[in-house]
Amino acid sequence: MKKIYKLFLVAVILVATSISANAQFHFGLKAGVALNSLNFSNLQDVANTFTNKENRAAFTGGVMAEFEVPVIGLCFDASVLYVRRISDIPGQDNAVLKNNRDYIDIPVNLKYKIGLPIISKFLRPYVLTGPDFGILVSKKAIENAYKNKAFDFAWNFGAGIELLSHVQIQASYGLGLSNVIGNSDSKIEGKNRYWTVTAAYLF
C-alpha cells in the first residue's frame, strides 16, 4: 500500500512539473470602452423626476498579463488599466450633475478557454470571472454635496474570443459591491454598474 502511495505521489509531482514547464505566460496592451451607470440605494429625498441613469461611455486602456495552463485551457489574467467612469447624479432643484471619476482598475480573472476541434489554432472562445479593484485618482468632492469614495470593489463576469493566439476581444459586466459615492445629508449612496468592451494584443 505504501508503494502505491509513493507511486501516486511521484505521478502527481511529474504531472505538476510538466504543467509548470509548459505553462505559457503572455503580456500585452489593452484598450476599449467603459459604459458606466450608478445604482443608487436611496433616492427618497430626491425629486422623483430624477430618472436619468443611462450608461455613459468613456475610455479605458492599459497593460495586461496572462498565465495559461496548456491542454486544460485554464488561465489567470490580471490588468492594470486607467478608466474614466462618467455618470449622472441628482443635484438640487431637480438639477442633474455630471460626475467624472478616474480610476486605476486592477481586474484579476479566472479564465477558461474552450478548445474547439480544428479551429482552436485560429479562434478560441472563453469565459471569465473575478474581482475588480478600483483606486480613485481624481477629486473626491462634487459640488460640495457628494463625495466619491477612494476605493471601489466589484465582481466581473465576461466572455470573449481569442484570434490567432494574440488578439483577444472581450466584453464583461462589472457588478459593483461597494458604495463609490455618498451624501451624508440625504444618505444617498451609489454603486457602480458597468459594461467594458476591450481589445487586447498579447506578445
CSV table of N, CA and C in Angstrom, one decimal, residues 44-195:
chain,number,residue,atom,x,y,z
A,44,GLN,N,-35.1,58.6,-2.0
A,44,GLN,CA,-36.4,59.0,-1.5
A,44,GLN,C,-36.4,60.5,-1.1
A,45,ASP,N,-35.2,61.1,-0.9
A,45,ASP,CA,-35.1,62.5,-0.6
A,45,ASP,C,-34.8,63.4,-1.8
A,46,VAL,N,-34.9,62.8,-2.9
A,46,VAL,CA,-34.6,63.5,-4.2
A,46,VAL,C,-35.8,63.5,-5.0
A,47,ALA,N,-36.0,64.6,-5.8
A,47,ALA,CA,-37.2,64.7,-6.6
A,47,ALA,C,-37.4,63.5,-7.5
A,48,ASN,N,-38.6,63.0,-7.6
A,48,ASN,CA,-39.0,61.8,-8.3
A,48,ASN,C,-38.7,62.0,-9.8
A,49,THR,N,-38.4,63.2,-10.2
A,49,THR,CA,-38.2,63.4,-11.7
A,49,THR,C,-36.8,62.9,-12.1
A,50,PHE,N,-35.9,62.6,-11.1
A,50,PHE,CA,-34.6,62.1,-11.4
A,50,PHE,C,-34.7,60.6,-11.8
A,51,THR,N,-34.6,60.4,-13.1
A,51,THR,CA,-34.7,59.0,-13.6
A,51,THR,C,-33.6,58.8,-14.6
A,52,ASN,N,-32.7,59.7,-14.8
A,52,ASN,CA,-31.6,59.6,-15.8
A,52,ASN,C,-30.5,58.7,-15.3
A,53,LYS,N,-30.5,57.4,-15.6
A,53,LYS,CA,-29.5,56.5,-15.2
A,53,LYS,C,-28.8,55.8,-16.3
A,54,GLU,N,-28.9,56.3,-17.5
A,54,GLU,CA,-28.4,55.5,-18.6
A,54,GLU,C,-26.9,55.5,-18.6
A,55,ASN,N,-26.3,54.5,-19.3
A,55,ASN,CA,-24.9,54.3,-19.4
A,55,ASN,C,-24.2,55.5,-20.0
A,56,ARG,N,-23.0,55.9,-19.6
A,56,ARG,CA,-22.2,56.9,-20.2
A,56,ARG,C,-20.9,56.2,-20.6
A,57,ALA,N,-20.5,56.5,-21.8
A,57,ALA,CA,-19.3,55.9,-22.4
A,57,ALA,C,-18.0,56.7,-22.1
A,58,ALA,N,-16.9,56.0,-21.9
A,58,ALA,CA,-15.6,56.6,-21.6
A,58,ALA,C,-14.6,55.6,-22.0
A,59,PHE,N,-13.3,56.1,-22.0
A,59,PHE,CA,-12.2,55.3,-22.5
A,59,PHE,C,-11.6,54.5,-21.3
A,60,THR,N,-11.0,53.3,-21.7
A,60,THR,CA,-10.2,52.6,-20.7
A,60,THR,C,-9.0,52.0,-21.5
A,61,GLY,N,-7.8,51.9,-20.8
A,61,GLY,CA,-6.7,51.3,-21.5
A,61,GLY,C,-5.5,51.1,-20.5
A,62,GLY,N,-4.6,50.1,-20.9
A,62,GLY,CA,-3.5,49.8,-20.0
A,62,GLY,C,-2.8,48.6,-20.5
A,63,VAL,N,-2.3,47.8,-19.5
A,63,VAL,CA,-1.5,46.6,-19.8
A,63,VAL,C,-2.1,45.4,-19.1
A,64,MET,N,-1.8,44.2,-19.6
A,64,MET,CA,-2.4,43.0,-19.0
A,64,MET,C,-1.3,41.9,-19.1
A,65,ALA,N,-1.5,40.9,-18.3
A,65,ALA,CA,-0.7,39.7,-18.3
A,65,ALA,C,-1.6,38.5,-18.2
A,66,GLU,N,-1.2,37.4,-18.8
A,66,GLU,CA,-2.0,36.1,-18.8
A,66,GLU,C,-1.1,35.0,-18.6
A,67,PHE,N,-1.5,34.1,-17.7
A,67,PHE,CA,-0.8,32.9,-17.4
A,67,PHE,C,-1.7,31.7,-17.7
A,68,GLU,N,-1.3,30.9,-18.7
A,68,GLU,CA,-2.2,29.8,-19.2
A,68,GLU,C,-1.6,28.4,-18.9
A,69,VAL,N,-2.4,27.6,-18.4
A,69,VAL,CA,-2.0,26.2,-18.2
A,69,VAL,C,-2.5,25.4,-19.5
A,70,PRO,N,-1.6,24.9,-20.3
A,70,PRO,CA,-2.0,24.3,-21.6
A,70,PRO,C,-2.8,23.0,-21.4
A,71,VAL,N,-3.4,22.6,-22.5
A,71,VAL,CA,-4.2,21.4,-22.5
A,71,VAL,C,-5.6,21.6,-21.9
A,72,ILE,N,-5.6,22.0,-20.6
A,72,ILE,CA,-6.9,22.1,-19.9
A,72,ILE,C,-7.6,23.5,-20.2
A,73,GLY,N,-6.8,24.5,-20.7
A,73,GLY,CA,-7.4,25.8,-21.1
A,73,GLY,C,-7.7,26.7,-20.0
A,74,LEU,N,-7.1,26.4,-18.8
A,74,LEU,CA,-7.3,27.3,-17.6
A,74,LEU,C,-6.3,28.4,-17.6
A,75,CYS,N,-6.8,29.7,-17.4
A,75,CYS,CA,-5.9,30.8,-17.4
A,75,CYS,C,-6.2,31.7,-16.2
A,76,PHE,N,-5.1,32.5,-15.8
A,76,PHE,CA,-5.3,33.6,-14.9
A,76,PHE,C,-4.8,34.8,-15.6
A,77,ASP,N,-5.6,35.9,-15.5
A,77,ASP,CA,-5.1,37.1,-16.1
A,77,ASP,C,-5.3,38.3,-15.2
A,78,ALA,N,-4.5,39.3,-15.3
A,78,ALA,CA,-4.6,40.5,-14.5
A,78,ALA,C,-4.2,41.7,-15.3
A,79,SER,N,-4.9,42.8,-15.1
A,79,SER,CA,-4.6,44.0,-15.9
A,79,SER,C,-4.5,45.2,-14.9
A,80,VAL,N,-3.8,46.2,-15.4
A,80,VAL,CA,-3.7,47.5,-14.7
A,80,VAL,C,-4.2,48.5,-15.8
A,81,LEU,N,-5.3,49.1,-15.5
A,81,LEU,CA,-6.0,49.9,-16.5
A,81,LEU,C,-6.4,51.3,-15.9
A,82,TYR,N,-6.2,52.3,-16.8
A,82,TYR,CA,-6.8,53.6,-16.5
A,82,TYR,C,-8.2,53.5,-17.0
A,83,VAL,N,-9.2,54.0,-16.2
A,83,VAL,CA,-10.6,54.0,-16.7
A,83,VAL,C,-11.3,55.3,-16.2
A,84,ARG,N,-12.0,55.9,-17.0
A,84,ARG,CA,-12.9,57.0,-16.6
A,84,ARG,C,-14.3,56.5,-16.6
A,85,ARG,N,-15.0,56.8,-15.5
A,85,ARG,CA,-16.4,56.4,-15.3
A,85,ARG,C,-17.2,57.7,-15.2
A,86,ILE,N,-18.1,57.9,-16.2
A,86,ILE,CA,-19.0,59.1,-16.2
A,86,ILE,C,-20.4,58.7,-15.9
A,87,SER,N,-21.0,59.4,-15.0
A,87,SER,CA,-22.4,59.1,-14.6
A,87,SER,C,-23.1,60.4,-14.2
A,88,ASP,N,-24.4,60.3,-14.1
A,88,ASP,CA,-25.3,61.4,-13.7
A,88,ASP,C,-25.7,61.2,-12.2
A,89,ILE,N,-25.7,62.3,-11.5
A,89,ILE,CA,-26.1,62.2,-10.1
A,89,ILE,C,-27.1,63.4,-9.8
A,90,PRO,N,-28.1,63.2,-8.9
A,90,PRO,CA,-29.1,64.2,-8.7
A,90,PRO,C,-28.5,65.4,-7.9
A,91,GLY,N,-28.8,66.6,-8.4
A,91,GLY,CA,-28.4,67.8,-7.7
A,91,GLY,C,-29.6,68.5,-7.1
A,92,GLN,N,-29.4,69.7,-6.6
A,92,GLN,CA,-30.5,70.5,-6.0
A,92,GLN,C,-31.4,71.1,-7.1
A,93,ASP,N,-32.7,71.3,-6.7
A,93,ASP,CA,-33.7,71.8,-7.6
A,93,ASP,C,-33.8,71.0,-8.9
A,94,ASN,N,-33.8,69.7,-8.8
A,94,ASN,CA,-34.0,68.8,-9.9
A,94,ASN,C,-32.9,68.8,-11.0
A,95,ALA,N,-31.7,69.4,-10.6
A,95,ALA,CA,-30.6,69.5,-11.5
A,95,ALA,C,-29.9,68.1,-11.6
A,96,VAL,N,-29.3,67.9,-12.7
A,96,VAL,CA,-28.5,66.7,-12.9
A,96,VAL,C,-27.1,67.0,-13.1
A,97,LEU,N,-26.3,66.5,-12.2
A,97,LEU,CA,-24.8,66.8,-12.2
A,97,LEU,C,-24.0,65.7,-12.9
A,98,LYS,N,-23.0,66.1,-13.6
A,98,LYS,CA,-22.1,65.1,-14.2
A,98,LYS,C,-21.0,64.7,-13.2
A,99,ASN,N,-20.8,63.5,-13.1
A,99,ASN,CA,-19.7,63.0,-12.1
A,99,ASN,C,-18.7,62.2,-13.0
A,100,ASN,N,-17.5,62.8,-13.2
A,100,ASN,CA,-16.5,62.1,-14.0
A,100,ASN,C,-15.4,61.7,-13.0
A,101,ARG,N,-15.2,60.3,-12.9
A,101,ARG,CA,-14.3,59.8,-12.0
A,101,ARG,C,-13.2,59.0,-12.7
A,102,ASP,N,-12.0,59.2,-12.3
A,102,ASP,CA,-10.8,58.5,-12.9
A,102,ASP,C,-10.3,57.5,-11.9
A,103,TYR,N,-10.1,56.2,-12.4
A,103,TYR,CA,-9.7,55.1,-11.6
A,103,TYR,C,-8.5,54.5,-12.2
A,104,ILE,N,-7.6,53.9,-11.3
A,104,ILE,CA,-6.7,52.8,-11.7
A,104,ILE,C,-7.4,51.5,-11.4
A,105,ASP,N,-7.8,50.7,-12.4
A,105,ASP,CA,-8.5,49.5,-12.2
A,105,ASP,C,-7.6,48.3,-12.3
A,106,ILE,N,-7.8,47.3,-11.4
A,106,ILE,CA,-7.0,46.1,-11.4
A,106,ILE,C,-7.9,44.9,-11.3
A,107,PRO,N,-8.4,44.5,-12.5
A,107,PRO,CA,-9.2,43.2,-12.6
A,107,PRO,C,-8.3,42.0,-12.5
A,108,VAL,N,-8.7,41.0,-11.8
A,108,VAL,CA,-7.9,39.7,-11.7
A,108,VAL,C,-8.9,38.6,-12.0
A,109,ASN,N,-8.8,37.9,-13.1
A,109,ASN,CA,-9.8,37.0,-13.6
A,109,ASN,C,-9.3,35.6,-13.7
A,110,LEU,N,-10.2,34.7,-13.4
A,110,LEU,CA,-10.0,33.3,-13.8
A,110,LEU,C,-10.7,33.1,-15.1
A,111,LYS,N,-9.9,32.5,-16.1
A,111,LYS,CA,-10.4,32.5,-17.5
A,111,LYS,C,-10.4,31.0,-17.9
A,112,TYR,N,-11.4,30.6,-18.7
A,112,TYR,CA,-11.4,29.3,-19.2
A,112,TYR,C,-11.6,29.4,-20.7
A,113,LYS,N,-10.6,28.9,-21.5
A,113,LYS,CA,-10.6,28.9,-22.9
A,113,LYS,C,-11.2,27.6,-23.4
A,114,ILE,N,-12.1,27.6,-24.3
A,114,ILE,CA,-12.8,26.5,-24.8
A,114,ILE,C,-12.1,26.0,-26.1
A,115,GLY,N,-11.6,24.8,-26.0
A,115,GLY,CA,-10.9,24.2,-27.2
A,115,GLY,C,-11.9,23.6,-28.2
A,116,LEU,N,-11.9,24.0,-29.4
A,116,LEU,CA,-12.8,23.5,-30.4
A,116,LEU,C,-11.9,22.8,-31.5
A,117,PRO,N,-12.4,21.6,-31.9
A,117,PRO,CA,-11.6,20.9,-32.9
A,117,PRO,C,-11.3,21.7,-34.2
A,118,ILE,N,-10.1,21.6,-34.7
A,118,ILE,CA,-9.7,22.2,-36.0
A,118,ILE,C,-9.5,23.7,-35.9
A,119,ILE,N,-10.4,24.4,-35.3
A,119,ILE,CA,-10.3,25.9,-35.4
A,119,ILE,C,-9.6,26.5,-34.2
A,120,SER,N,-9.2,25.7,-33.2
A,120,SER,CA,-8.6,26.2,-31.9
A,120,SER,C,-7.4,27.1,-32.2
A,121,LYS,N,-6.6,26.7,-33.2
A,121,LYS,CA,-5.4,27.5,-33.5
A,121,LYS,C,-5.7,28.9,-34.0
A,122,PHE,N,-6.9,29.1,-34.5
A,122,PHE,CA,-7.3,30.3,-35.1
A,122,PHE,C,-8.3,31.1,-34.3
A,123,LEU,N,-9.2,30.4,-33.6
A,123,LEU,CA,-10.2,31.0,-32.8
A,123,LEU,C,-10.6,30.2,-31.6
A,124,ARG,N,-10.5,30.9,-30.4
A,124,ARG,CA,-10.9,30.2,-29.2
A,124,ARG,C,-11.8,31.1,-28.3
A,125,PRO,N,-13.0,30.7,-28.1
A,125,PRO,CA,-13.9,31.4,-27.2
A,125,PRO,C,-13.5,31.2,-25.7
A,126,TYR,N,-13.8,32.1,-24.9
A,126,TYR,CA,-13.5,31.9,-23.5
A,126,TYR,C,-14.5,32.6,-22.6
A,127,VAL,N,-14.6,32.2,-21.3
A,127,VAL,CA,-15.4,32.9,-20.3
A,127,VAL,C,-14.5,33.2,-19.2
A,128,LEU,N,-14.9,34.2,-18.4
A,128,LEU,CA,-14.1,34.6,-17.3
A,128,LEU,C,-14.9,35.2,-16.1
A,129,THR,N,-14.3,35.2,-15.0
A,129,THR,CA,-14.9,35.9,-13.8
A,129,THR,C,-13.8,36.2,-12.8
A,130,GLY,N,-14.1,37.2,-12.0
A,130,GLY,CA,-13.1,37.5,-11.0
A,130,GLY,C,-13.3,38.9,-10.4
A,131,PRO,N,-12.6,39.3,-9.3
A,131,PRO,CA,-12.7,40.6,-8.7
A,131,PRO,C,-12.1,41.7,-9.4
A,132,ASP,N,-12.6,42.9,-9.2
A,132,ASP,CA,-12.0,44.1,-9.8
A,132,ASP,C,-11.8,45.2,-8.7
A,133,PHE,N,-10.6,45.6,-8.6
A,133,PHE,CA,-10.2,46.6,-7.5
A,133,PHE,C,-10.0,47.9,-8.2
A,134,GLY,N,-10.7,49.0,-7.8
A,134,GLY,CA,-10.6,50.3,-8.4
A,134,GLY,C,-10.0,51.3,-7.3
A,135,ILE,N,-9.0,52.1,-7.7
A,135,ILE,CA,-8.4,53.1,-6.9
A,135,ILE,C,-8.7,54.5,-7.5
A,136,LEU,N,-9.4,55.3,-6.8
A,136,LEU,CA,-9.8,56.6,-7.3
A,136,LEU,C,-8.5,57.5,-7.4
A,137,VAL,N,-8.3,58.2,-8.6
A,137,VAL,CA,-7.2,59.1,-8.7
A,137,VAL,C,-7.6,60.5,-9.1
A,138,SER,N,-8.9,60.7,-9.1
A,138,SER,CA,-9.4,62.1,-9.4
A,138,SER,C,-10.0,62.6,-8.1
A,139,LYS,N,-10.6,63.8,-8.2
A,139,LYS,CA,-11.1,64.5,-7.0
A,139,LYS,C,-12.2,63.8,-6.3
A,140,LYS,N,-12.4,64.0,-5.1
A,140,LYS,CA,-13.4,63.3,-4.3
A,140,LYS,C,-14.7,64.2,-4.2
A,141,ALA,N,-14.6,65.5,-4.0
A,141,ALA,CA,-15.7,66.3,-3.7
A,141,ALA,C,-16.4,66.7,-5.0
A,142,ILE,N,-17.8,66.7,-5.0
A,142,ILE,CA,-18.6,67.1,-6.1
A,142,ILE,C,-19.6,68.1,-5.7
A,143,GLU,N,-19.4,69.3,-6.2
A,143,GLU,CA,-20.4,70.4,-5.9
A,143,GLU,C,-20.7,70.6,-4.4
A,144,ASN,N,-19.7,70.2,-3.5
A,144,ASN,CA,-19.9,70.3,-2.1
A,144,ASN,C,-21.1,69.6,-1.6
A,145,ALA,N,-21.6,68.6,-2.4
A,145,ALA,CA,-22.8,67.9,-2.0
A,145,ALA,C,-22.5,66.4,-1.8
A,146,TYR,N,-21.7,65.9,-2.7
A,146,TYR,CA,-21.4,64.4,-2.7
A,146,TYR,C,-19.9,64.2,-2.5
A,147,LYS,N,-19.5,63.0,-2.2
A,147,LYS,CA,-18.1,62.7,-2.1
A,147,LYS,C,-17.9,61.3,-2.7
A,148,ASN,N,-16.9,61.3,-3.6
A,148,ASN,CA,-16.5,60.0,-4.2
A,148,ASN,C,-15.6,59.2,-3.3
A,149,LYS,N,-15.9,57.9,-3.1
A,149,LYS,CA,-15.0,57.1,-2.3
A,149,LYS,C,-13.7,56.8,-2.9
A,150,ALA,N,-12.7,56.5,-2.1
A,150,ALA,CA,-11.3,56.3,-2.7
A,150,ALA,C,-11.1,54.9,-3.3
A,151,PHE,N,-12.0,54.0,-2.9
A,151,PHE,CA,-11.8,52.6,-3.4
A,151,PHE,C,-13.1,52.0,-3.9
A,152,ASP,N,-13.0,51.2,-4.9
A,152,ASP,CA,-14.2,50.5,-5.5
A,152,ASP,C,-13.9,49.0,-5.6
A,153,PHE,N,-14.8,48.2,-5.2
A,153,PHE,CA,-14.7,46.8,-5.3
A,153,PHE,C,-15.9,46.2,-6.1
A,154,ALA,N,-15.6,45.5,-7.2
A,154,ALA,CA,-16.7,44.9,-8.0
A,154,ALA,C,-16.3,43.5,-8.4
A,155,TRP,N,-17.3,42.8,-9.0
A,155,TRP,CA,-17.1,41.4,-9.5
A,155,TRP,C,-17.4,41.4,-10.9
A,156,ASN,N,-16.5,40.9,-11.7
A,156,ASN,CA,-16.7,40.8,-13.2
A,156,ASN,C,-17.2,39.5,-13.7
A,157,PHE,N,-18.0,39.5,-14.7
A,157,PHE,CA,-18.4,38.3,-15.5
A,157,PHE,C,-18.3,38.7,-16.9
A,158,GLY,N,-17.7,37.8,-17.7
A,158,GLY,CA,-17.5,38.2,-19.1
A,158,GLY,C,-17.2,37.0,-20.0
A,159,ALA,N,-17.1,37.3,-21.3
A,159,ALA,CA,-16.8,36.3,-22.3
A,159,ALA,C,-16.0,37.0,-23.5
A,160,GLY,N,-15.3,36.2,-24.3
A,160,GLY,CA,-14.6,36.8,-25.4
A,160,GLY,C,-14.1,35.7,-26.3
A,161,ILE,N,-13.4,36.2,-27.3
A,161,ILE,CA,-12.7,35.3,-28.3
A,161,ILE,C,-11.3,35.7,-28.4
A,162,GLU,N,-10.5,34.6,-28.6
A,162,GLU,CA,-9.0,34.8,-28.9
A,162,GLU,C,-8.8,34.5,-30.4
A,163,LEU,N,-8.1,35.4,-31.1
A,163,LEU,CA,-7.8,35.2,-32.5
A,163,LEU,C,-6.3,35.0,-32.7
A,164,LEU,N,-6.0,33.9,-33.4
A,164,LEU,CA,-4.6,33.6,-33.8
A,164,LEU,C,-3.6,33.7,-32.6
A,165,SER,N,-4.1,33.4,-31.4
A,165,SER,CA,-3.3,33.3,-30.1
A,165,SER,C,-2.7,34.6,-29.7
A,166,HIS,N,-3.1,35.7,-30.3
A,166,HIS,CA,-2.6,37.0,-29.9
A,166,HIS,C,-3.6,38.1,-29.7
A,167,VAL,N,-4.7,38.1,-30.3
A,167,VAL,CA,-5.7,39.1,-30.2
A,167,VAL,C,-6.9,38.6,-29.4
A,168,GLN,N,-7.3,39.4,-28.4
A,168,GLN,CA,-8.5,39.0,-27.6
A,168,GLN,C,-9.5,40.1,-27.6
A,169,ILE,N,-10.7,39.8,-28.0
A,169,ILE,CA,-11.8,40.7,-28.0
A,169,ILE,C,-12.8,40.3,-26.9
A,170,GLN,N,-13.1,41.2,-26.0
A,170,GLN,CA,-13.8,40.7,-24.7
A,170,GLN,C,-14.9,41.7,-24.3
A,171,ALA,N,-15.9,41.2,-23.7
A,171,ALA,CA,-17.0,42.0,-23.1
A,171,ALA,C,-17.2,41.5,-21.7
A,172,SER,N,-17.3,42.4,-20.8
A,172,SER,CA,-17.6,42.0,-19.4
A,172,SER,C,-18.5,42.9,-18.7
A,173,TYR,N,-19.2,42.4,-17.7
A,173,TYR,CA,-20.1,43.2,-16.8
A,173,TYR,C,-19.5,43.3,-15.4
A,174,GLY,N,-19.4,44.5,-14.9
A,174,GLY,CA,-18.9,44.7,-13.5
A,174,GLY,C,-20.1,45.0,-12.6
A,175,LEU,N,-20.2,44.1,-11.6
A,175,LEU,CA,-21.2,44.3,-10.6
A,175,LEU,C,-20.6,45.0,-9.3
A,176,GLY,N,-20.8,46.3,-9.2
A,176,GLY,CA,-20.3,47.0,-8.0
A,176,GLY,C,-20.8,46.5,-6.7
A,177,LEU,N,-19.9,46.2,-5.8
A,177,LEU,CA,-20.3,45.7,-4.5
A,177,LEU,C,-20.0,46.7,-3.3
A,178,SER,N,-19.3,47.7,-3.6
A,178,SER,CA,-19.1,48.8,-2.6
A,178,SER,C,-19.6,50.1,-3.0
A,179,ASN,N,-20.0,50.9,-2.1
A,179,ASN,CA,-20.5,52.3,-2.4
A,179,ASN,C,-19.3,53.1,-2.9
A,180,VAL,N,-19.5,53.8,-4.0
A,180,VAL,CA,-18.5,54.6,-4.6
A,180,VAL,C,-18.8,56.1,-4.4
A,181,ILE,N,-20.0,56.4,-4.1
A,181,ILE,CA,-20.4,57.8,-3.9
A,181,ILE,C,-21.4,57.9,-2.8
A,182,GLY,N,-21.3,59.0,-2.0
A,182,GLY,CA,-22.2,59.2,-0.9
A,182,GLY,C,-22.5,60.6,-0.6
A,183,ASN,N,-23.7,60.8,0.1
A,183,ASN,CA,-24.2,62.1,0.5
A,183,ASN,C,-24.7,61.9,2.0
A,184,SER,N,-23.9,62.5,2.9
A,184,SER,CA,-24.3,62.3,4.3
A,184,SER,C,-25.6,62.9,4.7
A,185,ASP,N,-26.0,64.0,4.0
A,185,ASP,CA,-27.3,64.7,4.4
A,185,ASP,C,-28.5,63.8,4.1
A,186,SER,N,-28.5,63.3,2.9
A,186,SER,CA,-29.7,62.5,2.5
A,186,SER,C,-29.5,61.0,2.5
A,187,LYS,N,-28.2,60.7,2.9
A,187,LYS,CA,-27.9,59.2,2.9
A,187,LYS,C,-28.0,58.5,1.6
A,188,ILE,N,-27.8,59.2,0.5
A,188,ILE,CA,-27.8,58.6,-0.8
A,188,ILE,C,-26.5,58.0,-1.1
A,189,GLU,N,-26.5,56.7,-1.5
A,189,GLU,CA,-25.3,56.0,-1.8
A,189,GLU,C,-25.4,55.3,-3.2
A,190,GLY,N,-24.4,55.2,-3.9
A,190,GLY,CA,-24.4,54.6,-5.2
A,190,GLY,C,-23.3,53.6,-5.4
A,191,LYS,N,-23.7,52.5,-6.2
A,191,LYS,CA,-22.7,51.5,-6.6
A,191,LYS,C,-22.5,51.5,-8.1
A,192,ASN,N,-21.3,51.2,-8.6
A,192,ASN,CA,-21.0,51.2,-10.0
A,192,ASN,C,-21.7,50.0,-10.6
A,193,ARG,N,-22.2,50.2,-11.8
A,193,ARG,CA,-22.6,49.1,-12.7
A,193,ARG,C,-22.0,49.4,-14.1
A,194,TYR,N,-21.3,48.5,-14.7
A,194,TYR,CA,-20.6,48.9,-15.9
A,194,TYR,C,-20.4,47.7,-16.8
A,195,TRP,N,-20.4,48.1,-18.1
A,195,TRP,CA,-20.0,47.2,-19.2
A,195,TRP,C,-18.7,47.7,-19.7
